[in-house]
mmCIF file of C-alpha atoms in Angstrom:
data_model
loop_
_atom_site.group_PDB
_atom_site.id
_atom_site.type_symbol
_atom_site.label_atom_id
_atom_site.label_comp_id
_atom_site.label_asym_id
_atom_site.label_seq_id
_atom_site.Cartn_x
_atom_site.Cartn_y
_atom_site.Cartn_z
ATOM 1 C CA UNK A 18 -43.239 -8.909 -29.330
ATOM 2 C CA UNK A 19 -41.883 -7.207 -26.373
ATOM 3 C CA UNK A 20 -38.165 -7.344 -25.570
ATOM 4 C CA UNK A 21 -36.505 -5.978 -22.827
ATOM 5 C CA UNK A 22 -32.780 -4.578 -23.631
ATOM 6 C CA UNK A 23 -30.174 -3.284 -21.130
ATOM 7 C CA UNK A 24 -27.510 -1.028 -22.929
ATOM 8 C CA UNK A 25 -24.049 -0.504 -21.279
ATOM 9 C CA UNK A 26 -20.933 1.835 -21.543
ATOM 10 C CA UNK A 27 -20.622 3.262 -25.184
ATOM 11 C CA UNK A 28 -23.833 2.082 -26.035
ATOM 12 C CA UNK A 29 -25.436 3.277 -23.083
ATOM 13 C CA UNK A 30 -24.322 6.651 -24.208
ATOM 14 C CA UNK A 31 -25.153 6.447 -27.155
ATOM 15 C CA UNK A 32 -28.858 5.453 -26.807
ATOM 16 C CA UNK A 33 -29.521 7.855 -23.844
ATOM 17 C CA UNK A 34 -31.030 5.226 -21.970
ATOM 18 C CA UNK A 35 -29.781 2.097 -19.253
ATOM 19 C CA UNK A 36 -32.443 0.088 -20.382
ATOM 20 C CA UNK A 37 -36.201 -0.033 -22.421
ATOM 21 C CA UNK A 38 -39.010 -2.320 -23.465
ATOM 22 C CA UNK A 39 -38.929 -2.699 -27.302
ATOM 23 C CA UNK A 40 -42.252 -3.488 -28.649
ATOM 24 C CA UNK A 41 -40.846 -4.983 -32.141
ATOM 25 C CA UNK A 42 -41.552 -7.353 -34.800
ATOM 26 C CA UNK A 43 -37.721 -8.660 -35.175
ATOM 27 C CA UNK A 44 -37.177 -11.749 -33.784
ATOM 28 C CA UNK A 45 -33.664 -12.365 -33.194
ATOM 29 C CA UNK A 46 -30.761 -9.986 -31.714
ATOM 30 C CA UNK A 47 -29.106 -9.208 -35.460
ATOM 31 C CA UNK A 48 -31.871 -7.836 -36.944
ATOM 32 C CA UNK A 49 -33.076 -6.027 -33.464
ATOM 33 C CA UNK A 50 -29.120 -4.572 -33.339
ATOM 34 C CA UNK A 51 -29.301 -3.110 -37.016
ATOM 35 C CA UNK A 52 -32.876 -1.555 -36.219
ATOM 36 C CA UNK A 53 -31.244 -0.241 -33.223
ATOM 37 C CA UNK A 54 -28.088 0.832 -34.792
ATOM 38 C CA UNK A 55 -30.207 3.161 -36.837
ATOM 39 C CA UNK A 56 -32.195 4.302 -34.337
ATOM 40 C CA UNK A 57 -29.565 5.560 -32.199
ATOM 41 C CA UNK A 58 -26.133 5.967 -34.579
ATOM 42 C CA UNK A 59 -24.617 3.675 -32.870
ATOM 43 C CA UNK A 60 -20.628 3.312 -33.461
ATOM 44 C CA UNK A 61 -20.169 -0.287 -32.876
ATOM 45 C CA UNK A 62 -20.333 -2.772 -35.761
ATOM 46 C CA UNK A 63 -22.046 -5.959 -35.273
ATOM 47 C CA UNK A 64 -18.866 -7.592 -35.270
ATOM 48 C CA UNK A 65 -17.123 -5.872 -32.855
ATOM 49 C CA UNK A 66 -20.141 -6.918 -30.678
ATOM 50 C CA UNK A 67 -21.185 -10.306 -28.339
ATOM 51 C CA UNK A 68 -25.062 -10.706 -27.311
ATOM 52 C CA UNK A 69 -26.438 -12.267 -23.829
ATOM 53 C CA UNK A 70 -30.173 -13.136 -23.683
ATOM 54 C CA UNK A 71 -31.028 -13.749 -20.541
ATOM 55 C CA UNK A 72 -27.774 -13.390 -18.692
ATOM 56 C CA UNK A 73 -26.462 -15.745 -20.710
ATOM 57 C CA UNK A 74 -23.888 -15.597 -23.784
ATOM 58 C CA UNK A 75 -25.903 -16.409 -27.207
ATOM 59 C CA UNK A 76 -25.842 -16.369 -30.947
ATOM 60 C CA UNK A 77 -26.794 -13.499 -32.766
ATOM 61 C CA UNK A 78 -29.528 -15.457 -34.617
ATOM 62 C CA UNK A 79 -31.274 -17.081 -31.613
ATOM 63 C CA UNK A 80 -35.049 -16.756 -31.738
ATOM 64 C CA UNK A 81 -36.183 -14.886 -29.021
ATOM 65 C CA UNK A 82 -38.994 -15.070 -26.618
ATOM 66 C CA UNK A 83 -41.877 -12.748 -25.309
ATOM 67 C CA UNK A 84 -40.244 -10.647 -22.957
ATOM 68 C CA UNK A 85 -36.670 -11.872 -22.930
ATOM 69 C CA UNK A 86 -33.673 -9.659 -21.740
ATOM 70 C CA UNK A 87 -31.190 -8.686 -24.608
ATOM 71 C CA UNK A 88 -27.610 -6.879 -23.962
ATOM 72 C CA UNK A 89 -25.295 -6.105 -26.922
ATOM 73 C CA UNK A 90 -22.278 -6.011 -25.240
ATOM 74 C CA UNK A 91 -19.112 -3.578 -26.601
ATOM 75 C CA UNK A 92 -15.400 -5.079 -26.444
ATOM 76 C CA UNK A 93 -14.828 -5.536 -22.766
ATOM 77 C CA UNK A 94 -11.785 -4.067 -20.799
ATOM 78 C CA UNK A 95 -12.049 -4.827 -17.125
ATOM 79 C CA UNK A 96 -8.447 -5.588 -15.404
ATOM 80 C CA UNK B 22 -15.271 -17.110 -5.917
ATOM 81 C CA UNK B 23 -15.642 -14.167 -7.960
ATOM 82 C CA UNK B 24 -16.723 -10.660 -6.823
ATOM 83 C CA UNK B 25 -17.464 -7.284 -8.205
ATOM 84 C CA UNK B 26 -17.745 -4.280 -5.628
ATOM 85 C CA UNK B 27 -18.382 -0.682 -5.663
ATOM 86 C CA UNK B 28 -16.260 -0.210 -2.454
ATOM 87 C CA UNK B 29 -12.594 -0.346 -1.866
ATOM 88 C CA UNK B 30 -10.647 -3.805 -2.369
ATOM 89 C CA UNK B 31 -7.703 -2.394 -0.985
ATOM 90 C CA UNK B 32 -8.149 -4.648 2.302
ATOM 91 C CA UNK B 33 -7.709 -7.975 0.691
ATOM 92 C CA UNK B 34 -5.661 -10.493 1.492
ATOM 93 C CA UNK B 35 -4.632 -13.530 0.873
ATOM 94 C CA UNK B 36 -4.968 -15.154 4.689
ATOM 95 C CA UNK B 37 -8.000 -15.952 4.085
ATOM 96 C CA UNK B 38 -7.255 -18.204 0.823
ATOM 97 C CA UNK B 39 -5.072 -20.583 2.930
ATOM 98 C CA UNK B 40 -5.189 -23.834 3.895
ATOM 99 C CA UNK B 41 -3.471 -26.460 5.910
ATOM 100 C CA UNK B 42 -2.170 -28.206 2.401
ATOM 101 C CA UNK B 43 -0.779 -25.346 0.817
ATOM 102 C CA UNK B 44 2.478 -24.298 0.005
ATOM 103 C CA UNK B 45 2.069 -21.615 -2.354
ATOM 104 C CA UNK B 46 0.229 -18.305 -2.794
ATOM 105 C CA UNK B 47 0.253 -16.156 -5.444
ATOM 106 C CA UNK B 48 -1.471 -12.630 -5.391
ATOM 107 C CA UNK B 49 -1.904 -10.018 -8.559
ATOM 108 C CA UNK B 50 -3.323 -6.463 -8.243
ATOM 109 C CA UNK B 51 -4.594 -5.104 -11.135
ATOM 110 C CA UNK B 52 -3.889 -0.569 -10.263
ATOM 111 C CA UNK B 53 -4.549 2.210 -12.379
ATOM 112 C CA UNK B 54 -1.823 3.664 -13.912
ATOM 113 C CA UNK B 55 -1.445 7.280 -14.898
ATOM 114 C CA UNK B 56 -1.000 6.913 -18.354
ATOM 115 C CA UNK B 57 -2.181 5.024 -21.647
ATOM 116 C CA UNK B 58 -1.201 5.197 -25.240
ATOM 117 C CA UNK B 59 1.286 7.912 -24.753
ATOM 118 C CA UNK B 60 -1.820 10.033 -22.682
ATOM 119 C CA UNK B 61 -1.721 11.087 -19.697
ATOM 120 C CA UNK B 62 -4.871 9.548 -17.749
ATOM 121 C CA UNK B 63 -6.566 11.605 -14.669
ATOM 122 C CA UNK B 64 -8.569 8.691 -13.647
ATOM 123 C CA UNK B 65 -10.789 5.343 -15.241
ATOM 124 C CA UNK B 66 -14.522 4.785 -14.850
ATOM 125 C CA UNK B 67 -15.394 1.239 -14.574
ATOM 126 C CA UNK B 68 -18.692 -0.426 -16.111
ATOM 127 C CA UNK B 69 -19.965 -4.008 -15.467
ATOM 128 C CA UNK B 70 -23.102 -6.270 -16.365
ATOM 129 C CA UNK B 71 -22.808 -7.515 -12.860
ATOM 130 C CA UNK B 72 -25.347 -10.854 -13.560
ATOM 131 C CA UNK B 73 -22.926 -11.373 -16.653
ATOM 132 C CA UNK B 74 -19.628 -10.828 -14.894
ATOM 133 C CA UNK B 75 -20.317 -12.887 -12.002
ATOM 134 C CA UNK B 76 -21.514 -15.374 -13.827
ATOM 135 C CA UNK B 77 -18.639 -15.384 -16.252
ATOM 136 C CA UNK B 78 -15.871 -14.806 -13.372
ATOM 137 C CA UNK B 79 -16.703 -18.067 -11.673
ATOM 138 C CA UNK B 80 -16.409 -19.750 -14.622
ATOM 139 C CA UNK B 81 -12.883 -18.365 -15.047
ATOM 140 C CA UNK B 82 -11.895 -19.517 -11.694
ATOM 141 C CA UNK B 83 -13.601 -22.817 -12.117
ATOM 142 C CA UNK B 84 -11.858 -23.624 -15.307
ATOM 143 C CA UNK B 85 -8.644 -22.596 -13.733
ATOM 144 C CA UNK B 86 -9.118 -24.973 -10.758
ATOM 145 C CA UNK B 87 -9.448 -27.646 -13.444
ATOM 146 C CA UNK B 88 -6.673 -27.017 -15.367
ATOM 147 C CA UNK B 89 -3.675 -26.130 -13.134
ATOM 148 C CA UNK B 90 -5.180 -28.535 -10.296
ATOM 149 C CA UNK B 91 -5.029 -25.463 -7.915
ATOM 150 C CA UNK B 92 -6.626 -25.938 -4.461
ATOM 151 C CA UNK B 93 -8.169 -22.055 -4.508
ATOM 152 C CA UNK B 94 -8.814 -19.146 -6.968
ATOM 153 C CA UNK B 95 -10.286 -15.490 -5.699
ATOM 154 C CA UNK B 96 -10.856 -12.232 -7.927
ATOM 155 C CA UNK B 97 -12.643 -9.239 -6.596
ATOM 156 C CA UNK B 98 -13.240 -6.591 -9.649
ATOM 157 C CA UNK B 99 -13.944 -3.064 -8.687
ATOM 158 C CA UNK B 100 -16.047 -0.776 -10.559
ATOM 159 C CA UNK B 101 -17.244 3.292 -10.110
ATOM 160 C CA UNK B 102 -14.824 6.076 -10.411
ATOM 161 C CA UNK B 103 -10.982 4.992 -9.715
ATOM 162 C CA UNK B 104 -8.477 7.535 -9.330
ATOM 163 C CA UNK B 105 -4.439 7.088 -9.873
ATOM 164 C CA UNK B 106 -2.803 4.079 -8.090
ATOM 165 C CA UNK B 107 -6.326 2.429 -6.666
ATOM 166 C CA UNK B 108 -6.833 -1.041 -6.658
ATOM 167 C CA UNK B 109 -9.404 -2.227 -9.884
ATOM 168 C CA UNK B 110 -8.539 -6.081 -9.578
ATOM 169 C CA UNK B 111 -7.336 -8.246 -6.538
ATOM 170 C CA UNK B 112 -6.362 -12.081 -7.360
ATOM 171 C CA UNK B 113 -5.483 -14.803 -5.070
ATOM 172 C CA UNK B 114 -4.455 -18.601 -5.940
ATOM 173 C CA UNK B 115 -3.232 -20.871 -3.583
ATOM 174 C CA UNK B 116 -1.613 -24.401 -4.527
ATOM 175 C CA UNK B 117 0.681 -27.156 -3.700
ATOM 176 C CA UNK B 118 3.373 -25.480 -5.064
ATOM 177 C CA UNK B 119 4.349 -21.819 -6.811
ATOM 178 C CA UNK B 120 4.280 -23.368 -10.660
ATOM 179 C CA UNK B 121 0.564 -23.799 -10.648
ATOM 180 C CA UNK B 122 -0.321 -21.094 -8.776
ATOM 181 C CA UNK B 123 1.570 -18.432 -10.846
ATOM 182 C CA UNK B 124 -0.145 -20.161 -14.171
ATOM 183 C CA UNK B 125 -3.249 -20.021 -12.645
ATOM 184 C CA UNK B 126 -3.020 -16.524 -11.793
ATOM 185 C CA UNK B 127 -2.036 -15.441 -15.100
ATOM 186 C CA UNK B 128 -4.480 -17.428 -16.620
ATOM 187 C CA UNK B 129 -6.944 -16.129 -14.566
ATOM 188 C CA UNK B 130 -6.121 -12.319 -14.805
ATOM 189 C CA UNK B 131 -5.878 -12.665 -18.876
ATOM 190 C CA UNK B 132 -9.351 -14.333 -19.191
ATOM 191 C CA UNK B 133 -11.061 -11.626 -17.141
ATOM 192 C CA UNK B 134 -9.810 -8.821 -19.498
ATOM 193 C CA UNK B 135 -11.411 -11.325 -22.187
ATOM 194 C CA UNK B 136 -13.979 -12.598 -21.262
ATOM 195 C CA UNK B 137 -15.624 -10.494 -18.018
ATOM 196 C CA UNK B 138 -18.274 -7.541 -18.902
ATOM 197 C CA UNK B 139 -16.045 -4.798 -17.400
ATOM 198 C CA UNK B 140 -15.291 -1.502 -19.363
ATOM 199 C CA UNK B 141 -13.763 1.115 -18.177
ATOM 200 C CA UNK B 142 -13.717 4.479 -19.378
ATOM 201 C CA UNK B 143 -10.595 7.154 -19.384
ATOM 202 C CA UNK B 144 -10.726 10.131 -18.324
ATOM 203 C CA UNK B 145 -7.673 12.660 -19.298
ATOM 204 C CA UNK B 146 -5.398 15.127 -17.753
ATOM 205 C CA UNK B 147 -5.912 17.595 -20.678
ATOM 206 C CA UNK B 148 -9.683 18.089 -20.655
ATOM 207 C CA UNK B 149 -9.944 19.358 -24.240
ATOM 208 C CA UNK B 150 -9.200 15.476 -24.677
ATOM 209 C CA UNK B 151 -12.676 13.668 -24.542
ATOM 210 C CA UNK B 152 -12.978 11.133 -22.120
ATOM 211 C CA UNK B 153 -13.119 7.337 -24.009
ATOM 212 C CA UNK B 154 -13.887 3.826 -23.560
ATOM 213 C CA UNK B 155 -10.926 1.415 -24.298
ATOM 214 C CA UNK B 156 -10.870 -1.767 -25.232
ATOM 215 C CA UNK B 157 -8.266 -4.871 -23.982
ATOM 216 C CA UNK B 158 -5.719 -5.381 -26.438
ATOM 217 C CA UNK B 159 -4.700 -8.927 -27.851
ATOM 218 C CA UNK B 160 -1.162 -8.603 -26.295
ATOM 219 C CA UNK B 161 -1.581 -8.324 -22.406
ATOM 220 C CA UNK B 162 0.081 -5.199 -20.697
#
């Protein structure tokens, strides 16, 4: 399955990259995070983390779709 | 409505928030401040998932017109590179009279730094210090 995933501020860092297509056989964001915590050492536990799917705020353990847009988004700080 | 810009906010104002039946305005400006955590900070870099934010920001506002029965809410964020004493966050709320308006406001200011997909990154006046991304505390400053 094909996933797409934006990456912002530490994680963006981290990974190197704004954004990629993940072809991948995980279906929901918690197991696509760990694989991708690996991958890149990222810092963040998933704990410390919320997920959006399509713009939208979602569980961790939503079953995702052919092509849907994934963002693991960091502790926020704006103000 | 809520905005995120790359440009300057320095130029709003509330005149444009008013209307016939209101009696109160209250404005916060959100600046950044030349120090954090007992270090001295050169200047922030702001982040945002602008679909996200926007998204999330009129939600704020809309909740807060609910539950302070305020007639208006406005918040422009601004992202990029900020130096010392800019302008990151501009709110406006108008009501019938101050009490709501200066809940509202707070209200609104404290679920941004919750809720809103903003980071901002610090950048130091001693460069051996590496730059960092901070995170909103519980208590609000």
């Amino acid at each position: 399955m094909k996933i797409k995933v934006m990456y912002f501020a530490v994680l963006r860092e981290q990974a190197k990259k704004s954004d990629e297509i993940l072809e991948i056989s995980f279906t929901n964001p918690r197991d696509i995070y760990n694989y991708l915590k690996r991958k890149y050492n990222f810092s963040l536990e998933i704990s410390e983390l919320k997920v959006a799917v399509n713009d939208c705020y979602e569980d961790f353990d939503i079953e995702l779709k052919e092509m849907d847009s994934l963002v693991f988004i960091p502790p926020v700080a704006g103000g | 409505m809520f905005e995120i810009s790359i440009d300057s906010i320095e130029e709003y104002k509330s005149k444009s928030l008013l209307t016939p039946d209101c009696g109160a305005v209250v404005t916060f400006e959100g600046r950044v401040r030349n120090h954090n955590e007992g270090q001295c900070v050169d200047s922030l870099e702001y982040e945002v998932y602008k679909t996200l934010a926007e998204k999330e920001g009129e939600k704020i506002l809309q909740n807060a017109k609910v539950k302070f029965h305020i007639i208006n809410a406005f918040c422009i964020h601004r992202i990029g590179h900020l130096q010392i004493g800019d302008l990151a966050v501009w709110i406006g709320v108008t009501s019938k009279h101050r009490r709501e308006a200066f809940k509202a406001c707070e209200f609104i200011i404290n679920s941004v730094k919750e809720a809103v997909p903003i980071w901002k990154k610090e950048n130091y006046c001693d460069k051996s210090i590496e730059s960092k991304w901070v995170y909103c505390q519980e208590d609000y400053h």
